[in-house]
XYZ file of C-alpha atoms in Angstrom:
346
model
C 109.007 198.364 50.247
C 107.750 201.932 50.540
C 104.399 202.654 52.127
C 102.262 205.712 52.682
C 101.995 207.012 56.190
C 99.705 209.529 57.793
C 99.314 210.832 61.283
C 96.374 210.527 63.632
C 97.358 212.868 66.431
C 100.517 211.478 68.039
C 99.972 208.100 66.262
C 101.461 207.445 62.832
C 99.418 205.033 60.661
C 100.886 202.892 57.865
C 98.147 203.172 55.240
C 99.254 200.117 53.234
C 99.328 197.935 56.341
C 95.962 199.357 57.432
C 94.348 198.442 54.097
C 95.642 194.867 54.255
C 94.626 194.518 57.894
C 91.126 195.749 57.040
C 90.783 193.052 54.347
C 91.849 190.358 56.813
C 89.472 191.729 59.446
C 86.608 191.512 56.916
C 87.409 187.828 56.381
C 87.398 187.250 60.155
C 84.064 189.068 60.375
C 82.506 186.691 57.837
C 83.926 183.649 59.642
C 82.594 184.829 63.028
C 79.108 185.283 61.609
C 79.212 181.833 59.964
C 80.371 180.179 63.202
C 77.565 181.885 65.116
C 74.973 180.530 62.704
C 76.363 176.986 63.033
C 76.560 177.073 66.855
C 73.035 178.408 67.247
C 71.711 175.781 64.825
C 73.470 172.924 66.632
C 72.489 173.871 70.178
C 68.899 174.939 69.504
C 67.718 171.829 67.677
C 66.461 170.141 70.878
C 63.132 171.876 71.585
C 60.572 171.295 68.837
C 57.632 173.616 68.220
C 54.127 172.278 68.710
C 53.043 172.914 65.150
C 49.912 175.030 64.697
C 47.497 173.772 62.040
C 44.124 174.893 60.704
C 42.505 171.538 61.465
C 43.960 169.040 63.932
C 44.177 165.706 62.078
C 42.514 162.519 63.281
C 44.224 160.293 60.692
C 47.804 159.045 61.233
C 48.607 159.548 57.537
C 47.202 163.099 57.309
C 49.357 165.612 55.448
C 49.537 167.854 58.534
C 51.986 165.392 60.122
C 54.504 165.706 57.266
C 55.942 168.976 58.547
C 55.515 168.336 62.268
C 58.786 167.929 64.237
C 59.289 164.654 66.061
C 60.981 163.214 69.126
C 62.088 159.571 69.412
C 62.126 158.102 72.910
C 63.810 154.881 74.002
C 61.607 152.289 75.692
C 62.570 149.728 78.348
C 60.885 146.877 80.181
C 58.691 147.802 83.116
C 60.748 146.974 86.216
C 59.158 148.992 89.020
C 56.333 146.730 90.166
C 54.833 143.302 89.530
C 54.169 141.949 87.022
C 57.587 142.958 85.698
C 58.241 142.536 82.016
C 57.805 143.876 78.533
C 60.513 145.685 76.646
C 59.939 144.123 73.219
C 59.511 147.549 71.556
C 62.719 149.579 71.411
C 61.418 153.097 70.835
C 58.472 155.285 69.884
C 58.466 158.416 67.719
C 56.143 161.218 68.847
C 54.738 164.268 67.054
C 52.295 166.953 68.174
C 50.068 169.540 66.480
C 47.533 172.016 67.818
C 45.153 174.823 66.959
C 42.925 177.115 69.009
C 40.605 174.322 70.136
C 42.251 170.891 69.798
C 45.553 169.104 70.354
C 46.742 165.811 68.860
C 49.703 163.499 69.379
C 50.940 160.977 66.816
C 52.854 157.882 67.959
C 54.666 155.505 65.613
C 56.536 152.322 66.512
C 57.749 149.105 64.920
C 55.759 145.904 65.473
C 55.884 143.189 62.801
C 52.625 141.520 63.911
C 49.151 143.044 64.093
C 47.664 141.604 67.278
C 44.000 142.590 67.240
C 42.121 139.490 68.452
C 41.717 138.567 72.134
C 38.897 136.039 71.796
C 40.858 133.077 73.109
C 43.228 132.315 76.001
C 46.781 133.666 75.733
C 45.758 136.179 73.062
C 46.733 139.771 73.794
C 46.123 143.017 71.970
C 48.622 145.577 70.784
C 48.069 148.807 72.693
C 49.549 152.207 73.527
C 49.106 154.936 76.130
C 50.175 158.484 76.943
C 50.496 159.606 80.558
C 50.017 163.358 81.035
C 50.226 165.771 83.938
C 49.942 169.577 83.938
C 52.132 171.808 86.068
C 54.677 169.734 87.996
C 56.312 166.508 86.855
C 54.537 163.451 88.311
C 56.142 160.188 89.452
C 56.658 157.864 86.491
C 54.885 155.177 88.581
C 51.475 156.183 87.109
C 51.340 159.083 89.532
C 51.069 158.749 93.297
C 48.764 159.594 96.176
C 48.166 163.323 95.847
C 49.765 163.374 92.373
C 47.053 162.179 89.953
C 47.842 161.668 86.286
C 45.722 161.561 83.146
C 46.204 158.511 80.900
C 45.006 158.165 77.300
C 44.793 154.543 76.201
C 44.163 152.721 72.895
C 43.799 149.039 72.050
C 44.011 147.608 68.544
C 41.324 145.043 69.447
C 38.825 147.841 70.081
C 39.331 149.234 66.598
C 40.407 146.327 64.404
C 38.979 143.119 65.908
C 36.782 140.980 63.644
C 35.337 139.059 66.590
C 33.697 139.852 69.910
C 36.663 140.937 72.063
C 36.839 138.414 74.841
C 34.463 136.002 73.133
C 32.854 133.670 75.680
C 35.811 133.653 78.066
C 34.137 136.045 80.481
C 30.616 134.634 80.208
C 28.892 132.868 83.101
C 26.168 130.245 82.639
C 22.598 131.163 83.513
C 19.478 129.001 83.377
C 18.100 131.053 80.491
C 21.190 132.421 78.773
C 24.810 133.427 79.236
C 25.620 136.433 81.350
C 28.568 138.748 80.907
C 28.810 140.771 84.121
C 31.582 143.058 82.801
C 29.463 144.077 79.848
C 26.371 144.570 81.990
C 28.343 146.687 84.461
C 29.569 148.903 81.628
C 33.244 148.008 82.017
C 34.897 149.570 78.948
C 37.290 146.622 78.703
C 34.351 144.201 78.362
C 32.361 145.914 75.627
C 31.836 143.978 72.407
C 31.836 147.146 70.301
C 33.313 150.605 70.768
C 32.097 153.936 69.433
C 35.506 155.495 70.064
C 38.842 153.798 70.372
C 40.532 155.990 72.948
C 39.828 155.750 76.681
C 40.393 158.449 79.286
C 41.734 157.238 82.651
C 43.027 158.668 85.937
C 45.607 157.095 88.236
C 47.322 157.844 91.543
C 49.894 155.064 91.463
C 50.126 151.427 90.411
C 46.848 149.531 90.767
C 44.696 152.674 90.912
C 43.693 153.016 87.242
C 40.160 154.433 87.090
C 37.909 155.003 84.106
C 37.086 158.727 83.968
C 33.470 159.855 83.961
C 34.173 162.082 80.970
C 35.540 160.491 77.786
C 36.816 163.316 75.554
C 39.750 161.409 74.003
C 39.561 160.110 70.442
C 42.120 157.648 69.060
C 42.814 156.206 65.634
C 45.476 153.560 64.993
C 46.494 152.273 61.575
C 48.983 149.684 60.388
C 52.148 150.881 58.636
C 54.722 148.885 56.703
C 56.694 148.324 59.929
C 54.158 148.529 62.724
C 51.585 151.010 64.020
C 50.861 154.716 63.667
C 48.407 156.101 66.221
C 46.793 159.502 66.783
C 45.308 160.680 70.086
C 43.131 163.787 69.789
C 41.313 165.942 72.345
C 39.836 169.397 72.815
C 41.914 171.770 74.945
C 39.125 172.272 77.467
C 37.376 169.403 79.248
C 35.287 168.967 82.387
C 37.196 166.070 83.939
C 38.656 166.480 87.418
C 42.167 165.311 86.490
C 42.241 165.855 82.742
C 45.437 167.333 81.348
C 45.147 171.124 81.020
C 46.428 172.716 77.802
C 46.667 176.343 78.904
C 49.323 179.033 78.698
C 51.659 178.905 81.664
C 50.869 175.254 82.437
C 53.781 173.117 81.302
C 52.728 169.585 80.399
C 54.722 166.428 81.189
C 54.199 163.367 78.990
C 55.522 159.830 78.884
C 54.562 156.759 76.864
C 53.946 153.014 77.022
C 53.535 150.375 74.298
C 52.152 146.811 74.573
C 53.084 144.109 72.045
C 50.410 141.407 72.017
C 52.522 138.758 70.283
C 55.104 139.123 73.080
C 52.376 138.363 75.670
C 52.533 141.919 77.009
C 49.539 143.033 79.059
C 48.883 145.122 82.178
C 52.254 145.930 83.819
C 54.259 144.015 81.228
C 54.971 146.734 78.677
C 57.625 148.808 76.969
C 57.842 152.038 78.942
C 59.604 155.371 78.493
C 61.261 156.488 81.716
C 62.048 159.777 79.949
C 59.455 162.556 80.070
C 58.743 164.992 77.282
C 57.657 168.502 78.198
C 55.064 170.468 76.296
C 54.718 174.198 76.867
C 51.397 175.360 75.364
C 52.509 178.966 75.862
C 55.567 179.033 73.599
C 54.769 175.789 71.787
C 57.799 173.588 72.487
C 57.942 169.813 72.750
C 61.280 168.606 74.087
C 63.008 165.988 76.195
C 63.601 166.642 79.876
C 67.030 166.197 81.408
C 67.332 162.459 82.096
C 69.151 163.270 85.349
C 65.898 164.737 86.686
C 63.566 161.891 85.681
C 62.244 159.637 88.433
C 62.538 155.954 87.730
C 65.577 156.369 85.481
C 67.707 153.261 85.207
C 71.205 152.945 86.643
C 72.881 153.857 83.366
C 70.907 157.086 83.199
C 71.867 157.879 86.782
C 75.571 157.294 86.166
C 75.458 159.453 83.056
C 73.576 162.315 84.711
C 76.730 164.298 85.408
C 77.777 164.066 81.780
C 74.313 165.103 80.630
C 74.230 168.061 83.024
C 77.721 169.144 81.975
C 76.852 168.922 78.299
C 73.641 170.860 78.866
C 75.486 173.617 80.752
C 78.129 173.841 78.011
C 75.452 174.018 75.343
C 73.645 176.842 77.124
C 76.893 178.776 77.606
C 77.861 178.332 73.949
C 74.428 179.394 72.788
C 74.458 182.558 74.925
C 77.949 183.454 73.748
C 77.117 182.833 70.107
C 73.868 184.754 70.215
C 75.567 187.815 71.778
C 76.630 188.682 68.235
C 77.263 192.433 68.479
C 79.917 192.011 71.172
C 81.450 188.999 69.432
C 81.696 190.838 66.104
C 83.219 193.965 67.618
C 85.789 192.062 69.677
C 86.767 189.576 66.952
C 86.974 192.172 64.189
C 88.903 194.665 66.326
C 91.370 192.038 67.536
C 91.878 190.734 63.985
C 92.596 194.222 62.652
C 95.061 195.137 65.392
C 96.987 191.863 65.200
C 97.080 191.907 61.395
C 98.193 195.557 61.266
C 100.946 194.959 63.792
C 102.282 191.883 61.955
C 102.107 193.495 58.498
C 103.759 196.692 59.639
C 106.679 194.697 61.001
């Protein structure tokens, strides 16, 4: 087969082979670009943006939650201190939205029974909590001495009970009438009615839970077809000593706990996430932390930490390589042209 040839200095070029090699190189170019798009999509799905909205919703079924990314965390029984137990809820799905003044988190989990009445012995309420800490990651053990945490807490009995929570169980006889010392003392757990359904607490370890002087947290829980959907909402700025700080440059660590009343879960008996989520108010990402770094991780998590770290390193390397697209395109296209030209010319 005859072919046209032309010289480029001392090099003689086969024009027919060059044209065919150029076509093949164009195909390789398209494939490289497609592969880059796929790799970047696969390895950048982890971090989810904290969606910005005009008005932060207080309702769990608000339309603003429809487009908000979510993270689903596995829950396990509490096994760090007495009373051990819980674990009846397998996982919780979390979403977050924000605007210039407020932030809100939506939690959803499966629970076939609505446990809202605690007016008799052995009756327990469904409940949920978020533990938050700004800056450095706290111990999962409700903080520690010198490492205070902020806890937002909700009980279904506060919002959905048809009776006086606690009934007469905590009443003491008096010559003139019954006395309820918890109610008189202002204990939030003893109130018969609640103006808001979220409570703001501080803790520095197990057994140190303290009701905060400031109560800026609002909560709203509603039944779904499968369980509960709950929204915690708060302004960015508060006056509390240990309130979570939603400011640029202050990464937030969050973890979650769920109580199932019908499973007799109360106090330390709960379904707990040993995995933290991180929230960066600066760039707006909500993502899982590396399980190898989480305190309180179970033995399985510890054994798998090397695999997780290796996979994370590989993902970062692949992402950097794929996103360095100019170099990848030049190298792949040039190599494809040279190899194709050489083979065709033979």
